[in-house]
mmCIF file of N, CA, C and O in Angstrom:
data_model
loop_
_atom_site.group_PDB
_atom_site.id
_atom_site.type_symbol
_atom_site.label_atom_id
_atom_site.label_comp_id
_atom_site.label_asym_id
_atom_site.label_seq_id
_atom_site.Cartn_x
_atom_site.Cartn_y
_atom_site.Cartn_z
ATOM 1 N N THR S 1 -8.299 -31.422 61.385
ATOM 2 C CA THR S 1 -7.704 -32.523 62.283
ATOM 3 C C THR S 1 -7.475 -32.074 63.663
ATOM 4 O O THR S 1 -6.058 -31.883 63.261
ATOM 5 N N THR S 2 -7.618 -32.623 64.706
ATOM 6 C CA THR S 2 -7.396 -32.796 66.034
ATOM 7 C C THR S 2 -7.171 -34.060 66.806
ATOM 8 O O THR S 2 -8.102 -34.030 67.010
ATOM 9 N N TYR S 3 -5.776 -33.929 66.597
ATOM 10 C CA TYR S 3 -5.276 -35.422 67.932
ATOM 11 C C TYR S 3 -5.132 -34.857 69.473
ATOM 12 O O TYR S 3 -4.283 -34.210 69.494
ATOM 13 N N ASN S 4 -5.805 -35.594 70.677
ATOM 14 C CA ASN S 4 -5.349 -35.495 71.531
ATOM 15 C C ASN S 4 -4.700 -36.966 72.031
ATOM 16 O O ASN S 4 -5.251 -37.579 72.079
ATOM 17 N N MET S 5 -3.095 -37.247 71.929
ATOM 18 C CA MET S 5 -2.124 -38.229 72.046
ATOM 19 C C MET S 5 -1.971 -37.110 73.516
ATOM 20 O O MET S 5 -2.115 -36.599 73.660
ATOM 21 N N GLU S 6 -1.706 -38.995 74.466
ATOM 22 C CA GLU S 6 -1.178 -38.851 75.370
ATOM 23 C C GLU S 6 -0.078 -38.818 75.327
ATOM 24 O O GLU S 6 0.532 -39.514 74.333
ATOM 25 N N PRO S 7 0.954 -37.941 76.223
ATOM 26 C CA PRO S 7 2.586 -37.963 76.034
ATOM 27 C C PRO S 7 2.951 -39.624 76.151
ATOM 28 O O PRO S 7 2.307 -40.626 77.398
ATOM 29 N N PHE S 8 4.634 -40.433 76.054
ATOM 30 C CA PHE S 8 4.655 -41.387 76.595
ATOM 31 C C PHE S 8 5.537 -41.208 76.452
ATOM 32 O O PHE S 8 6.412 -39.936 76.634
ATOM 33 N N ASP S 9 6.383 -42.140 77.721
ATOM 34 C CA ASP S 9 7.672 -42.343 77.837
ATOM 35 C C ASP S 9 8.612 -42.438 77.353
ATOM 36 O O ASP S 9 8.400 -43.982 76.633
ATOM 37 N N LEU S 10 9.889 -41.651 77.312
ATOM 38 C CA LEU S 10 10.892 -42.328 76.394
ATOM 39 C C LEU S 10 11.590 -43.853 77.092
ATOM 40 O O LEU S 10 13.030 -43.392 76.946
ATOM 41 N N GLY S 11 11.526 -43.023 78.366
ATOM 42 C CA GLY S 11 13.045 -43.571 79.456
ATOM 43 C C GLY S 11 13.717 -42.357 78.952
ATOM 44 O O GLY S 11 14.139 -41.331 79.151
ATOM 45 N N THR S 12 15.353 -43.203 79.245
ATOM 46 C CA THR S 12 16.438 -42.539 79.128
ATOM 47 C C THR S 12 16.950 -42.141 78.022
ATOM 48 O O THR S 12 17.717 -41.377 77.289
ATOM 49 N N ALA S 13 15.830 -42.486 77.063
ATOM 50 C CA ALA S 13 15.797 -41.598 75.734
ATOM 51 C C ALA S 13 15.382 -40.521 75.600
ATOM 52 O O ALA S 13 16.149 -39.574 74.393
ATOM 53 N N GLY S 14 14.925 -40.140 76.290
ATOM 54 C CA GLY S 14 14.462 -38.610 76.074
ATOM 55 C C GLY S 14 15.231 -37.618 76.550
ATOM 56 O O GLY S 14 14.952 -36.386 76.459
ATOM 57 N N LYS S 15 16.543 -38.026 77.197
ATOM 58 C CA LYS S 15 17.675 -37.092 77.846
ATOM 59 C C LYS S 15 18.035 -36.818 75.220
ATOM 60 O O LYS S 15 19.107 -35.713 76.197
ATOM 61 N N TYR S 16 17.943 -37.313 74.780
ATOM 62 C CA TYR S 16 18.527 -37.111 73.963
ATOM 63 C C TYR S 16 18.110 -36.969 72.697
ATOM 64 O O TYR S 16 17.108 -36.518 72.173
ATOM 65 N N ALA S 17 19.000 -35.611 72.053
ATOM 66 C CA ALA S 17 18.194 -34.379 70.971
ATOM 67 C C ALA S 17 18.302 -35.612 69.626
ATOM 68 O O ALA S 17 17.475 -35.598 68.846
ATOM 69 N N ILE S 18 19.374 -35.931 69.454
ATOM 70 C CA ILE S 18 19.507 -36.962 68.427
ATOM 71 C C ILE S 18 20.219 -38.347 69.347
ATOM 72 O O ILE S 18 20.619 -37.892 69.672
ATOM 73 N N LEU S 19 19.536 -39.808 68.705
ATOM 74 C CA LEU S 19 19.903 -40.586 69.416
ATOM 75 C C LEU S 19 20.154 -41.707 67.981
ATOM 76 O O LEU S 19 18.824 -41.878 67.397
ATOM 77 N N SER S 20 20.943 -42.871 67.949
ATOM 78 C CA SER S 20 20.869 -42.978 66.579
ATOM 79 C C SER S 20 21.231 -44.669 66.802
ATOM 80 O O SER S 20 22.614 -44.785 67.299
ATOM 81 N N LYS S 21 21.542 -45.460 66.061
ATOM 82 C CA LYS S 21 22.121 -47.109 65.850
ATOM 83 C C LYS S 21 22.682 -46.961 65.205
ATOM 84 O O LYS S 21 23.849 -47.973 64.767
ATOM 85 N N THR S 22 22.778 -46.271 64.266
ATOM 86 C CA THR S 22 23.524 -46.538 62.815
ATOM 87 C C THR S 22 24.536 -45.480 62.207
ATOM 88 O O THR S 22 25.685 -45.033 61.659
ATOM 89 N N GLY S 23 24.461 -43.912 62.751
ATOM 90 C CA GLY S 23 25.279 -42.791 62.651
ATOM 91 C C GLY S 23 24.657 -41.221 62.359
ATOM 92 O O GLY S 23 23.101 -41.503 62.632
ATOM 93 N N ILE S 24 25.552 -40.288 63.018
ATOM 94 C CA ILE S 24 24.785 -38.599 62.704
ATOM 95 C C ILE S 24 25.853 -38.540 61.859
ATOM 96 O O ILE S 24 27.016 -38.046 62.603
ATOM 97 N N SER S 25 25.496 -37.410 60.719
ATOM 98 C CA SER S 25 26.363 -36.523 60.409
ATOM 99 C C SER S 25 25.917 -35.522 60.547
ATOM 100 O O SER S 25 24.716 -35.075 59.927
ATOM 101 N N SER S 26 27.037 -34.709 60.899
ATOM 102 C CA SER S 26 26.789 -33.007 60.500
ATOM 103 C C SER S 26 26.498 -32.240 58.809
ATOM 104 O O SER S 26 27.101 -32.623 58.732
ATOM 105 N N ILE S 27 25.561 -31.601 59.230
ATOM 106 C CA ILE S 27 25.125 -30.370 57.738
ATOM 107 C C ILE S 27 25.856 -29.293 58.503
ATOM 108 O O ILE S 27 25.492 -28.471 57.781
ATOM 109 N N GLY S 28 26.564 -28.948 59.408
ATOM 110 C CA GLY S 28 27.238 -27.327 59.866
ATOM 111 C C GLY S 28 25.774 -26.780 60.389
ATOM 112 O O GLY S 28 25.946 -25.762 60.849
ATOM 113 N N VAL S 29 25.159 -27.279 61.215
ATOM 114 C CA VAL S 29 23.684 -26.787 61.888
ATOM 115 C C VAL S 29 24.206 -26.837 63.345
ATOM 116 O O VAL S 29 24.776 -27.780 63.602
ATOM 117 N N SER S 30 24.171 -26.211 64.053
ATOM 118 C CA SER S 30 24.091 -26.343 65.564
ATOM 119 C C SER S 30 23.176 -26.976 66.271
ATOM 120 O O SER S 30 21.696 -26.574 65.626
ATOM 121 N N ILE S 31 23.368 -28.410 66.850
ATOM 122 C CA ILE S 31 22.172 -29.460 68.027
ATOM 123 C C ILE S 31 22.494 -28.708 68.982
ATOM 124 O O ILE S 31 23.724 -28.777 69.933
ATOM 125 N N THR S 32 20.689 -28.707 69.806
ATOM 126 C CA THR S 32 20.797 -28.319 71.434
ATOM 127 C C THR S 32 20.349 -29.491 72.151
ATOM 128 O O THR S 32 19.227 -29.900 71.547
ATOM 129 N N GLY S 33 21.115 -30.070 72.683
ATOM 130 C CA GLY S 33 21.330 -30.908 73.261
ATOM 131 C C GLY S 33 22.195 -31.963 73.332
ATOM 132 O O GLY S 33 23.027 -32.277 72.139
ATOM 133 N N ASP S 34 21.880 -33.291 74.021
ATOM 134 C CA ASP S 34 22.897 -34.799 73.552
ATOM 135 C C ASP S 34 22.754 -34.975 72.726
ATOM 136 O O ASP S 34 21.545 -35.340 72.275
ATOM 137 N N ILE S 35 23.855 -36.147 72.188
ATOM 138 C CA ILE S 35 23.732 -36.597 70.893
ATOM 139 C C ILE S 35 24.399 -37.427 71.019
ATOM 140 O O ILE S 35 24.648 -38.170 71.937
ATOM 141 N N GLY S 36 23.935 -38.850 70.642
ATOM 142 C CA GLY S 36 24.420 -40.536 70.711
ATOM 143 C C GLY S 36 24.318 -41.364 69.901
ATOM 144 O O GLY S 36 23.523 -41.278 69.321
ATOM 145 N N VAL S 37 24.724 -42.547 70.000
ATOM 146 C CA VAL S 37 25.404 -43.119 68.665
ATOM 147 C C VAL S 37 25.787 -45.011 70.108
ATOM 148 O O VAL S 37 26.611 -44.941 70.327
ATOM 149 N N SER S 38 24.670 -45.683 69.253
ATOM 150 C CA SER S 38 25.802 -47.186 69.830
ATOM 151 C C SER S 38 24.156 -47.874 68.838
ATOM 152 O O SER S 38 22.780 -47.769 68.662
ATOM 153 N N PRO S 39 24.891 -49.734 68.829
ATOM 154 C CA PRO S 39 26.117 -49.877 69.311
ATOM 155 C C PRO S 39 27.203 -49.746 68.479
ATOM 156 O O PRO S 39 28.367 -49.919 69.205
ATOM 157 N N ILE S 40 27.303 -48.637 67.687
ATOM 158 C CA ILE S 40 28.102 -48.315 67.174
ATOM 159 C C ILE S 40 29.079 -47.838 67.678
ATOM 160 O O ILE S 40 28.616 -46.319 68.590
ATOM 161 N N THR S 41 30.667 -46.894 67.108
ATOM 162 C CA THR S 41 31.649 -46.462 68.235
ATOM 163 C C THR S 41 30.876 -44.975 67.228
ATOM 164 O O THR S 41 30.374 -44.045 66.576
ATOM 165 N N PHE S 42 31.635 -43.583 68.264
ATOM 166 C CA PHE S 42 31.924 -42.861 67.524
ATOM 167 C C PHE S 42 32.719 -42.189 66.179
ATOM 168 O O PHE S 42 31.988 -41.043 65.416
ATOM 169 N N ALA S 43 33.379 -42.791 65.875
ATOM 170 C CA ALA S 43 33.004 -42.937 64.177
ATOM 171 C C ALA S 43 32.030 -42.867 63.585
ATOM 172 O O ALA S 43 31.944 -42.357 62.314
ATOM 173 N N ALA S 44 31.162 -43.088 63.445
ATOM 174 C CA ALA S 44 29.899 -43.092 62.923
ATOM 175 C C ALA S 44 29.302 -41.257 63.160
ATOM 176 O O ALA S 44 28.313 -41.055 62.536
ATOM 177 N N MET S 45 30.096 -40.891 63.823
ATOM 178 C CA MET S 45 29.747 -39.637 63.898
ATOM 179 C C MET S 45 30.385 -38.514 62.972
ATOM 180 O O MET S 45 31.749 -38.646 63.981
ATOM 181 N N THR S 46 30.457 -38.173 61.629
ATOM 182 C CA THR S 46 31.150 -37.971 61.258
ATOM 183 C C THR S 46 30.650 -36.211 61.323
ATOM 184 O O THR S 46 29.573 -35.684 61.144
ATOM 185 N N GLY S 47 31.499 -35.195 60.530
ATOM 186 C CA GLY S 47 31.656 -33.402 60.680
ATOM 187 C C GLY S 47 31.706 -33.192 61.830
ATOM 188 O O GLY S 47 31.335 -31.587 61.603
ATOM 189 N N PHE S 48 31.500 -33.198 62.964
ATOM 190 C CA PHE S 48 31.626 -32.954 64.284
ATOM 191 C C PHE S 48 32.598 -31.987 65.060
ATOM 192 O O PHE S 48 32.327 -31.229 65.782
ATOM 193 N N GLY S 49 34.013 -32.694 64.543
ATOM 194 C CA GLY S 49 35.526 -32.340 65.499
ATOM 195 C C GLY S 49 35.058 -32.435 66.430
ATOM 196 O O GLY S 49 35.412 -31.580 67.406
ATOM 197 N N LEU S 50 34.817 -33.709 67.279
ATOM 198 C CA LEU S 50 34.604 -34.137 68.314
ATOM 199 C C LEU S 50 35.938 -34.104 69.348
ATOM 200 O O LEU S 50 37.055 -34.508 68.852
ATOM 201 N N THR S 51 36.058 -33.227 70.711
ATOM 202 C CA THR S 51 36.577 -33.423 71.189
ATOM 203 C C THR S 51 37.342 -34.108 72.639
ATOM 204 O O THR S 51 35.534 -33.714 73.212
ATOM 205 N N SER S 52 37.022 -35.278 73.187
ATOM 206 C CA SER S 52 37.248 -35.851 74.225
ATOM 207 C C SER S 52 37.668 -35.431 75.373
ATOM 208 O O SER S 52 38.319 -34.057 75.919
ATOM 209 N N SER S 53 36.307 -35.480 76.256
ATOM 210 C CA SER S 53 36.717 -35.525 77.759
ATOM 211 C C SER S 53 37.628 -35.542 78.438
ATOM 212 O O SER S 53 38.174 -36.976 77.866
ATOM 213 N N SER S 54 38.221 -35.034 79.204
ATOM 214 C CA SER S 54 39.329 -35.415 80.072
ATOM 215 C C SER S 54 39.260 -37.237 80.879
ATOM 216 O O SER S 54 40.027 -37.627 80.959
ATOM 217 N N HIS S 55 38.077 -37.305 80.655
ATOM 218 C CA HIS S 55 37.543 -38.962 81.257
ATOM 219 C C HIS S 55 37.758 -39.754 80.600
ATOM 220 O O HIS S 55 37.444 -41.054 80.413
ATOM 221 N N GLY S 56 37.277 -39.345 79.344
ATOM 222 C CA GLY S 56 36.893 -39.994 78.173
ATOM 223 C C GLY S 56 35.262 -40.528 78.317
ATOM 224 O O GLY S 56 34.825 -41.080 77.173
ATOM 225 N N GLY S 57 34.151 -39.652 78.921
ATOM 226 C CA GLY S 57 33.351 -40.460 79.035
ATOM 227 C C GLY S 57 32.136 -39.484 78.090
ATOM 228 O O GLY S 57 30.895 -40.083 77.932
ATOM 229 N N TYR S 58 32.311 -38.579 77.731
ATOM 230 C CA TYR S 58 31.703 -37.936 76.617
ATOM 231 C C TYR S 58 32.909 -36.738 75.734
ATOM 232 O O TYR S 58 34.123 -36.643 75.951
ATOM 233 N N ALA S 59 31.971 -36.374 74.855
ATOM 234 C CA ALA S 59 32.874 -35.146 73.750
ATOM 235 C C ALA S 59 32.017 -34.435 73.695
ATOM 236 O O ALA S 59 30.816 -33.947 73.779
ATOM 237 N N THR S 60 32.558 -33.584 73.453
ATOM 238 C CA THR S 60 32.533 -32.164 72.750
ATOM 239 C C THR S 60 32.585 -31.670 71.677
ATOM 240 O O THR S 60 33.586 -32.326 70.763
ATOM 241 N N SER S 61 31.872 -30.711 70.765
ATOM 242 C CA SER S 61 31.593 -29.886 69.542
ATOM 243 C C SER S 61 31.117 -28.577 68.683
ATOM 244 O O SER S 61 30.538 -28.180 70.605
ATOM 245 N N ALA S 62 31.865 -27.557 69.026
ATOM 246 C CA ALA S 62 31.140 -26.637 68.528
ATOM 247 C C ALA S 62 29.952 -26.512 68.505
ATOM 248 O O ALA S 62 29.083 -25.187 68.225
ATOM 249 N N GLN S 63 29.786 -27.540 67.395
ATOM 250 C CA GLN S 63 28.573 -27.763 67.277
ATOM 251 C C GLN S 63 27.095 -28.446 68.212
ATOM 252 O O GLN S 63 26.310 -28.020 67.506
ATOM 253 N N VAL S 64 27.399 -28.991 69.080
ATOM 254 C CA VAL S 64 26.600 -29.414 70.060
ATOM 255 C C VAL S 64 26.368 -28.085 70.953
ATOM 256 O O VAL S 64 27.466 -28.424 71.680
ATOM 257 N N ASN S 65 25.496 -28.410 71.241
ATOM 258 C CA ASN S 65 24.927 -26.959 72.560
ATOM 259 C C ASN S 65 24.354 -28.129 73.554
ATOM 260 O O ASN S 65 23.627 -28.818 74.230
ATOM 261 N N GLY S 66 25.879 -29.322 73.871
ATOM 262 C CA GLY S 66 25.467 -30.464 74.603
ATOM 263 C C GLY S 66 26.513 -31.612 74.787
ATOM 264 O O GLY S 66 27.783 -31.099 73.829
ATOM 265 N N LYS S 67 26.215 -32.686 75.526
ATOM 266 C CA LYS S 67 27.186 -33.780 75.251
ATOM 267 C C LYS S 67 27.299 -34.306 74.175
ATOM 268 O O LYS S 67 26.462 -34.946 73.817
ATOM 269 N N VAL S 68 28.429 -35.145 73.919
ATOM 270 C CA VAL S 68 28.367 -36.371 72.725
ATOM 271 C C VAL S 68 28.709 -37.536 72.826
ATOM 272 O O VAL S 68 29.553 -37.214 73.941
ATOM 273 N N TYR S 69 27.850 -38.881 72.671
ATOM 274 C CA TYR S 69 27.784 -39.585 73.679
ATOM 275 C C TYR S 69 28.723 -40.702 72.530
ATOM 276 O O TYR S 69 27.052 -41.201 71.870
ATOM 277 N N ALA S 70 28.826 -42.256 73.380
ATOM 278 C CA ALA S 70 29.019 -42.960 72.295
ATOM 279 C C ALA S 70 29.271 -44.898 72.703
ATOM 280 O O ALA S 70 29.812 -44.466 73.752
ATOM 281 N N ALA S 71 29.259 -45.402 72.431
ATOM 282 C CA ALA S 71 29.207 -47.121 72.807
ATOM 283 C C ALA S 71 30.172 -46.806 73.210
ATOM 284 O O ALA S 71 31.037 -47.710 74.190
ATOM 285 N N ASP S 72 31.450 -46.744 72.650
ATOM 286 C CA ASP S 72 33.018 -47.063 72.826
ATOM 287 C C ASP S 72 33.908 -45.587 73.895
ATOM 288 O O ASP S 72 34.590 -45.801 73.895
ATOM 289 N N TYR S 73 33.025 -45.436 73.897
ATOM 290 C CA TYR S 73 33.115 -44.110 75.099
ATOM 291 C C TYR S 73 33.294 -44.831 76.769
ATOM 292 O O TYR S 73 32.933 -45.942 77.250
ATOM 293 N N ALA S 74 34.433 -43.876 77.603
ATOM 294 C CA ALA S 74 35.091 -44.757 78.823
ATOM 295 C C ALA S 74 33.373 -44.808 80.039
ATOM 296 O O ALA S 74 32.531 -44.453 79.469
ATOM 297 N N VAL S 75 33.746 -45.590 80.496
ATOM 298 C CA VAL S 75 32.433 -46.241 81.850
ATOM 299 C C VAL S 75 31.916 -45.272 82.134
ATOM 300 O O VAL S 75 33.001 -44.301 83.161
ATOM 301 N N PRO S 76 30.821 -44.963 82.819
ATOM 302 C CA PRO S 76 29.946 -45.888 82.733
ATOM 303 C C PRO S 76 28.558 -45.327 81.367
ATOM 304 O O PRO S 76 27.653 -45.970 80.987
ATOM 305 N N THR S 77 29.293 -44.687 80.268
ATOM 306 C CA THR S 77 28.709 -44.267 78.964
ATOM 307 C C THR S 77 28.137 -45.925 78.135
ATOM 308 O O THR S 77 27.067 -45.614 78.221
ATOM 309 N N PRO S 78 28.806 -46.590 78.439
ATOM 310 C CA PRO S 78 28.196 -47.763 77.076
ATOM 311 C C PRO S 78 27.322 -48.486 77.627
ATOM 312 O O PRO S 78 26.672 -48.562 77.010
ATOM 313 N N ALA S 79 27.079 -48.459 79.115
ATOM 314 C CA ALA S 79 25.869 -48.973 79.336
ATOM 315 C C ALA S 79 24.561 -47.853 79.402
ATOM 316 O O ALA S 79 23.371 -48.735 79.000
ATOM 317 N N THR S 80 24.626 -46.756 79.459
ATOM 318 C CA THR S 80 23.774 -45.502 79.702
ATOM 319 C C THR S 80 23.041 -45.512 78.284
ATOM 320 O O THR S 80 21.831 -45.306 78.230
ATOM 321 N N ILE S 81 24.212 -45.386 77.622
ATOM 322 C CA ILE S 81 23.622 -45.107 76.220
ATOM 323 C C ILE S 81 23.218 -46.338 75.646
ATOM 324 O O ILE S 81 21.956 -46.187 74.568
ATOM 325 N N SER S 82 23.627 -47.302 75.656
ATOM 326 C CA SER S 82 22.854 -48.822 75.084
ATOM 327 C C SER S 82 21.453 -48.945 75.649
ATOM 328 O O SER S 82 19.914 -49.305 74.913
ATOM 329 N N GLN S 83 21.443 -48.487 77.221
ATOM 330 C CA GLN S 83 19.952 -48.756 78.223
ATOM 331 C C GLN S 83 18.726 -47.560 77.004
ATOM 332 O O GLN S 83 17.860 -47.882 76.766
ATOM 333 N N ALA S 84 19.491 -46.443 76.655
ATOM 334 C CA ALA S 84 18.952 -45.235 76.207
ATOM 335 C C ALA S 84 18.202 -45.497 74.931
ATOM 336 O O ALA S 84 16.890 -45.523 73.905
ATOM 337 N N ILE S 85 19.138 -47.034 73.902
ATOM 338 C CA ILE S 85 18.578 -47.440 72.478
ATOM 339 C C ILE S 85 17.409 -48.165 73.135
ATOM 340 O O ILE S 85 16.707 -48.125 72.028
ATOM 341 N N LEU S 86 17.939 -49.138 73.786
ATOM 342 C CA LEU S 86 16.823 -50.228 74.180
ATOM 343 C C LEU S 86 15.156 -48.874 74.491
ATOM 344 O O LEU S 86 14.531 -49.388 74.190
ATOM 345 N N ASP S 87 15.388 -48.538 75.393
ATOM 346 C CA ASP S 87 14.327 -47.160 75.932
ATOM 347 C C ASP S 87 14.193 -46.760 74.175
ATOM 348 O O ASP S 87 12.650 -46.893 74.252
ATOM 349 N N MET S 88 14.166 -45.955 73.441
ATOM 350 C CA MET S 88 14.513 -45.800 72.314
ATOM 351 C C MET S 88 13.392 -46.804 71.757
ATOM 352 O O MET S 88 11.937 -46.618 70.979
ATOM 353 N N GLY S 89 13.697 -47.768 71.322
ATOM 354 C CA GLY S 89 13.052 -49.266 70.619
ATOM 355 C C GLY S 89 11.752 -49.358 71.611
ATOM 356 O O GLY S 89 10.588 -49.648 70.349
ATOM 357 N N VAL S 90 11.552 -49.017 73.089
ATOM 358 C CA VAL S 90 10.136 -49.600 73.149
ATOM 359 C C VAL S 90 9.276 -48.257 73.146
ATOM 360 O O VAL S 90 8.588 -48.829 73.275
ATOM 361 N N ALA S 91 9.729 -47.388 72.962
ATOM 362 C CA ALA S 91 8.487 -46.447 73.346
ATOM 363 C C ALA S 91 8.549 -46.188 71.367
ATOM 364 O O ALA S 91 7.145 -46.132 71.673
ATOM 365 N N TYR S 92 9.227 -46.650 70.583
ATOM 366 C CA TYR S 92 8.688 -46.942 69.158
ATOM 367 C C TYR S 92 7.652 -48.313 68.724
ATOM 368 O O TYR S 92 6.169 -47.755 68.201
ATOM 369 N N THR S 93 7.707 -48.852 69.562
ATOM 370 C CA THR S 93 6.742 -49.938 69.280
ATOM 371 C C THR S 93 5.684 -49.960 70.540
ATOM 372 O O THR S 93 4.459 -50.135 70.449
#
């Protein structure tokens, strides 16, 4: 069976390889792209060995080829990640 589906707009959620409202756990594999969590804090991302950026707007990890974002990081990250979560919900429905 072949399905011809039109692509749909993910809004700002399309920027993320992984985006979660409940948490992200590393299983030791490499992730390509940005990841983020909201409305929960960075503590919901486990096993990544996060290193905060100098301005606190994101973190990095040897396991993530991208940036790591959470709702409790420095401005403007809370608003940006919250909008991505909203856009994810809109895309889902």
